[in-house]
Each structure stands twice: as C-alpha cells, then as structure tokens.
Coordinates of C-alpha atoms (C1' of nucleotides) in Angstrom, one line a residue:
Chain A
M29 CA 13.4 33.8 0.8
K30 CA 10.5 31.9 2.4
S31 CA 9.1 33.7 5.3
H32 CA 9.5 31.9 8.7
K33 CA 8.4 32.2 12.2
S34 CA 11.1 34.1 14.1
D35 CA 14.4 32.5 13.4
D36 CA 16.1 33.7 16.5
T37 CA 13.8 31.7 18.7
P38 CA 13.7 28.3 17.0
H39 CA 13.0 26.4 20.2
Q40 CA 9.9 28.4 21.1
E41 CA 8.0 27.1 18.1
Q42 CA 9.2 23.5 18.6
L43 CA 9.0 23.0 22.4
F44 CA 6.2 20.8 23.4
I45 CA 4.8 21.6 26.9
D46 CA 2.6 18.7 27.8
P47 CA -0.7 20.2 28.8
L48 CA -1.6 17.1 30.8
I49 CA 1.5 17.6 33.0
H50 CA 1.3 21.4 33.0
V51 CA -1.7 21.4 35.3
P52 CA -0.2 22.0 38.7
T53 CA -2.4 19.3 40.3
R54 CA -1.2 16.6 38.0
F55 CA 2.4 17.8 38.2
R56 CA 2.2 17.3 41.9
I57 CA 0.7 13.9 41.5
L58 CA 3.5 12.9 39.1
S59 CA 6.3 14.4 41.2
N60 CA 5.1 12.4 44.2
L61 CA 4.9 9.2 42.2
Y62 CA 8.3 9.9 40.7
L63 CA 10.0 9.5 44.1
V64 CA 8.2 6.4 45.3
G65 CA 7.3 3.1 43.7
W66 CA 3.8 1.9 44.3
V67 CA 1.8 4.1 46.5
D68 CA -1.8 3.6 47.6
F69 CA -4.6 5.9 46.8
L70 CA -5.2 7.2 50.3
F71 CA -1.5 7.8 50.9
L72 CA -1.2 9.6 47.6
R73 CA -4.2 11.7 48.7
N74 CA -2.4 12.6 51.9
L75 CA 0.8 13.4 50.1
T76 CA -0.9 15.7 47.6
G77 CA -3.6 17.2 49.8
L78 CA -6.2 16.6 47.1
T79 CA -9.8 15.4 47.7
K80 CA -10.6 11.9 46.7
G81 CA -12.8 13.0 43.8
N82 CA -10.2 15.3 42.5
L83 CA -7.4 12.7 42.8
S84 CA -9.5 10.0 41.2
S85 CA -10.4 12.0 38.1
H86 CA -6.8 13.2 37.6
L87 CA -5.5 9.6 38.0
I88 CA -8.0 8.4 35.3
K89 CA -6.6 11.0 32.9
L90 CA -3.0 10.0 33.7
E91 CA -3.8 6.4 33.2
E92 CA -5.6 7.1 29.9
A93 CA -2.4 8.8 28.7
G94 CA -0.3 5.8 29.9
Y95 CA 1.6 7.8 32.4
V96 CA 0.5 5.8 35.5
L97 CA -0.3 2.2 36.3
I98 CA -3.2 1.5 38.5
K99 CA -3.6 -1.8 40.3
K100 CA -6.7 -2.7 42.2
E101 CA -6.8 -5.6 44.7
F102 CA -8.5 -6.7 47.9
V103 CA -6.6 -6.9 51.1
N104 CA -8.6 -8.5 53.9
K105 CA -11.7 -8.1 51.8
I106 CA -11.1 -4.3 51.6
S107 CA -10.6 -2.6 48.3
R108 CA -7.1 -1.2 47.8
T109 CA -5.9 0.8 44.8
T110 CA -2.2 1.3 44.3
I111 CA -0.6 3.6 41.7
S112 CA 2.8 3.8 40.1
L113 CA 4.5 5.9 37.5
S114 CA 4.9 4.1 34.3
D115 CA 8.1 4.2 32.2
S116 CA 6.5 6.4 29.6
G117 CA 5.1 8.6 32.4
R118 CA 8.6 9.0 33.8
E119 CA 9.9 9.9 30.4
A120 CA 7.1 12.4 29.8
F121 CA 7.7 14.0 33.2
N122 CA 11.4 14.4 32.5
L123 CA 10.8 15.8 29.0
Y124 CA 8.2 18.2 30.4
R125 CA 10.7 19.5 33.0
K126 CA 13.5 19.8 30.4
N127 CA 11.4 21.7 27.9
M128 CA 10.0 23.9 30.6
K129 CA 13.5 24.8 31.7
I130 CA 14.4 25.7 28.2
M131 CA 11.4 27.8 27.8
L132 CA 12.0 29.6 31.1
D133 CA 15.7 30.3 30.3
E134 CA 15.1 31.5 26.7
I135 CA 14.3 34.9 28.1
P136 CA 17.1 36.7 29.8
E137 CA 16.6 38.2 33.2
Chain B
M28 CA 3.8 18.9 68.3
K29 CA 1.5 20.4 65.8
S30 CA 1.2 18.4 62.7
H31 CA 2.7 19.9 59.5
K32 CA 2.6 19.3 55.9
S33 CA 5.6 17.3 54.9
D34 CA 8.7 18.9 56.5
D35 CA 11.2 17.5 54.0
T36 CA 9.8 19.5 51.1
P37 CA 9.4 23.0 52.7
H38 CA 9.5 24.8 49.3
Q39 CA 6.8 22.8 47.7
E40 CA 4.2 24.0 50.1
Q41 CA 5.3 27.6 49.9
L42 CA 6.1 28.0 46.2
F43 CA 3.6 30.2 44.5
I44 CA 3.1 29.4 40.9
D45 CA 1.0 32.3 39.5
P46 CA -1.9 30.6 37.7
L47 CA -2.3 33.8 35.6
I48 CA 1.1 33.4 34.1
H49 CA 1.1 29.5 34.1
V50 CA -1.3 29.5 31.2
P51 CA 1.0 29.0 28.1
T52 CA -0.9 31.6 26.1
R53 CA -0.3 34.3 28.7
F54 CA 3.2 33.2 29.3
R55 CA 3.8 33.7 25.6
I56 CA 2.3 37.1 25.6
L57 CA 4.4 38.2 28.6
S58 CA 7.6 36.7 27.3
N59 CA 7.2 38.7 24.1
L60 CA 6.4 41.9 26.0
Y61 CA 9.4 41.2 28.2
L62 CA 11.8 41.7 25.3
V63 CA 10.3 44.8 23.7
G64 CA 9.0 48.1 25.1
W65 CA 5.7 49.1 23.7
V66 CA 4.2 46.9 21.0
D67 CA 1.0 47.4 19.2
F68 CA -1.9 44.9 19.3
L69 CA -1.6 43.7 15.7
F70 CA 2.2 43.2 16.0
L71 CA 1.8 41.3 19.3
R72 CA -0.9 39.2 17.6
N73 CA 1.6 38.4 14.8
L74 CA 4.4 37.6 17.3
T75 CA 2.2 35.3 19.4
G76 CA 0.2 33.8 16.6
L77 CA -3.1 34.3 18.6
T78 CA -6.5 35.3 17.2
K79 CA -7.6 38.8 17.9
G80 CA -10.4 37.6 20.3
N81 CA -8.0 35.4 22.2
L82 CA -5.3 38.0 22.5
S83 CA -7.9 40.7 23.6
S84 CA -9.4 38.6 26.3
H85 CA -6.0 37.6 27.7
L86 CA -4.7 41.2 27.6
I87 CA -7.7 42.2 29.7
K88 CA -6.9 39.7 32.3
L89 CA -3.3 40.7 32.4
E90 CA -4.3 44.4 32.7
E91 CA -6.7 43.6 35.5
A92 CA -3.8 42.0 37.4
G93 CA -1.7 45.0 36.7
Y94 CA 0.8 43.1 34.7
V95 CA 0.5 45.0 31.5
L96 CA -0.2 48.6 30.6
I97 CA -2.6 49.3 27.7
K98 CA -2.6 52.6 25.8
K99 CA -5.2 53.5 23.3
E100 CA -4.8 56.4 20.9
F101 CA -5.7 57.5 17.4
V102 CA -3.2 57.7 14.7
N103 CA -4.6 59.4 11.6
K104 CA -8.1 58.9 12.9
I105 CA -7.5 55.1 13.3
S106 CA -7.6 53.3 16.6
R107 CA -4.4 52.0 17.8
T108 CA -3.7 50.0 20.9
T109 CA -0.2 49.6 22.3
I110 CA 0.8 47.3 25.2
S111 CA 3.7 47.2 27.5
L112 CA 4.8 45.1 30.4
S113 CA 4.4 46.9 33.7
D114 CA 7.1 46.9 36.4
S115 CA 4.9 44.6 38.6
G116 CA 4.3 42.4 35.6
R117 CA 8.0 42.1 35.0
E118 CA 8.6 41.2 38.7
A119 CA 5.7 38.7 38.6
F120 CA 7.1 37.1 35.4
N121 CA 10.6 36.8 36.9
L122 CA 9.1 35.4 40.1
Y123 CA 7.1 32.9 38.2
R124 CA 10.2 31.7 36.3
K125 CA 12.3 31.5 39.5
N126 CA 9.6 29.5 41.3
M127 CA 9.0 27.2 38.4
K128 CA 12.7 26.4 38.2
I129 CA 12.8 25.6 41.9
M130 CA 9.8 23.3 41.5
L131 CA 11.2 21.6 38.5
D132 CA 14.6 21.0 40.2
E133 CA 13.3 19.8 43.5
I134 CA 12.9 16.3 42.0
P135 CA 16.1 14.6 40.9
E136 CA 16.4 13.1 37.5
Chain C
dG21 C1' -22.5 60.9 -2.5
dA22 C1' -24.0 56.1 -1.7
dT23 C1' -22.7 51.6 -1.1
dT24 C1' -19.6 48.1 -0.1
dT25 C1' -15.5 46.4 1.9
dC26 C1' -11.9 46.5 5.2
dT27 C1' -10.0 47.6 9.7
dG28 C1' -8.9 47.4 14.8
dG29 C1' -10.4 45.7 18.4
dT30 C1' -14.5 43.9 21.7
dT31 C1' -18.0 40.8 22.9
dT32 C1' -20.2 36.5 23.0
dG33 C1' -21.3 31.6 23.0
dC34 C1' -19.7 27.1 23.6
dG35 C1' -17.0 23.1 24.6
dA36 C1' -13.7 21.6 27.8
dC37 C1' -12.0 21.4 32.3
dA38 C1' -11.0 21.2 37.6
dC39 C1' -13.0 20.6 41.6
dA40 C1' -15.5 18.7 45.6
dA41 C1' -20.0 17.0 47.2
dA42 C1' -22.9 13.2 46.6
dC43 C1' -23.1 8.6 45.9
dC44 C1' -22.3 3.4 46.0
dG45 C1' -21.2 -1.1 47.8
dA46 C1' -19.0 -3.2 51.4
dT47 C1' -17.2 -3.4 56.1
dT48 C1' -17.1 -2.1 60.9
dT49 C1' -19.1 -0.6 65.1
dG50 C1' -22.4 -0.2 68.9
Chain D
dC12 C1' -30.0 -5.0 63.1
dA13 C1' -29.2 -0.1 62.3
dA14 C1' -25.9 3.4 61.9
dA15 C1' -21.4 4.9 60.9
dT16 C1' -17.3 4.5 58.3
dC17 C1' -14.5 3.3 54.5
dG18 C1' -12.3 3.2 49.7
dG19 C1' -13.1 4.9 45.7
dT20 C1' -16.3 6.6 41.7
dT21 C1' -19.6 9.5 39.6
dT22 C1' -21.8 13.8 38.9
dG23 C1' -23.0 18.6 38.8
dT24 C1' -21.4 23.2 38.5
dG25 C1' -18.6 27.2 38.1
dT26 C1' -14.8 28.8 35.5
dC27 C1' -12.0 29.1 31.6
dG28 C1' -9.8 29.5 26.8
dC29 C1' -10.9 30.0 22.4
dA30 C1' -12.4 31.9 17.9
dA31 C1' -16.5 33.5 15.4
dA32 C1' -19.5 37.2 15.3
dC33 C1' -20.0 41.7 16.0
dC34 C1' -19.3 46.9 16.2
dA35 C1' -18.0 51.6 14.8
dG36 C1' -15.4 53.9 11.8
dA37 C1' -12.4 54.5 7.7
dA38 C1' -11.2 53.4 3.0
dA39 C1' -12.3 51.9 -1.4
dT40 C1' -15.4 51.3 -5.1
dC41 C1' -19.1 52.7 -8.2

DNA sequence: GATTTCTGGTTTGCGACACAAACCGATTTG
DNA sequence: CAAATCGGTTTGTGTCGCAAACCAGAAATC
C-alpha cells in the first residue's frame, strides 16, 4: 500500500495557516479593521500601538495581498489615508482563525 | 484619570502569545513531542518533515527556553539524540493554545 | 589495512523579514 | 520668514528561519 503521511492527522498536512496573517502585528491590524469600517491611518496607529513606519510597511503588504483597501484623499489640503478590510481580507481572516482553531484543538490537553 | 489602553478589550493587552511557540515549525515540533514521550532526532525529523539543520537549530532554541529536554547517548558506538517535552514546555504549549483561542474568539464572526 | 561511503548531528551563510528612525513635502505657528 | 509640526514613506539594521556544507566516527568496499 502506498506510504502516506500520518493518516491519523489528515488535517495537519492540509491546514493552511496564512503566514501573512500569522504575524501578530498584522493579525492585530486585521482584527481592528474587522470591527470597524473605514479607519484612518493615525487612528489605526493609535488602536494598534504601532509606529507609523511599522504600520505603513505592514499595510503595504496587506494591500499587496488584497486583504485591505487603502484610500488616499485630501481633507482641507491635508493628506488623509483611510483603510478598510476588503471582502477577501475578511474571508482570509476568518479562514485563518478557523484553521488555527482546528490546529490548536487537534492535540488533546 | 490616568489614560489606559482600550478598556473594552482588556484581554488583548494582557494576552501573551509566546513568539517562540508561535513559529509554525516550532509549534509542529512541540505538538509532536506533546503526544509521545522520548523520541529520537531522526524519528522527529521524519514526523515533522524538517531538514536536519532546521530541526537542530529549532531544538536548540527550545532547549534554551527550557521547553525540551535533550539527551545524548551512544548506542552500539553510534551517537543517538533523544528529545522530550519538559514540564515547563508542556505548560507553555498549553498556555499558548489557551491564549491563542481567546485571541481568536475575541472577534465575532 | 586503506580507502571510500554513509551516518547522526552541528555549524554556517544567506535571503527575507520586522521594526523604528530618518526623511520628505506640505501646513501651521510664532 | 524661520522653525516646528504633521501625515505618511523610505531606509538601514538587527534578527531570524532555512538548508547546504561540514565534522567526526562508523560501516562498507576493495
């Protein structure tokens, strides 16, 4: 019979844990965005406690993955960036949480 | 009154997600060790699918944290390393899983 | 017995990454 | 007008995860 990876943990081989979301900083960003609609950059910085440089570089990564939408506009001649979770970002976030729970529960306590 | 980090998510600020365990490779090592007693290096390599170099460097980190016990011996003049999860490693692993679940469940779906 | 190959594990080099300070262009303040 | 502040981006650096290269010793081959 063809040799397999261990058959009694079929999920373990198949579970995809999104490394983009698995980084605690990005998880935190996404979980804040999950609860609000559009939020501006400075407010998100305050919510997450990140530095501007840090937040900016993570948002770029999340935007590149299509997980967030970034809108830039000028309000009274002042630059203003707002961020929102995209539909695919919301799905990815829920899938991450689902798969993580499965992974965590596979091992008895 | 002294300003606080957001009072409506008290857990989020206090939850400790152990970065040592949060790395998927190390989580995998620990979850395999969780289920068996002492396991030898090569068998653990087979269970986890890691390269020898990768497994070795992660085991060193886990040993430095006191999460695993490493025993080296000679069997028929051949080097043999066996690894086991320590009591504090077991506790840390369970705490990691508990805190991760809380973090994952804090946000509604 | 000498040489070559294999073994069990360690060490090393490198590409990728997370982070925050430095920076930029524009606005506000004195 | 100069200096300070603002909203955000860019950059440099330290750390990290990974697997190939390496090591010492045993086994296999000649």
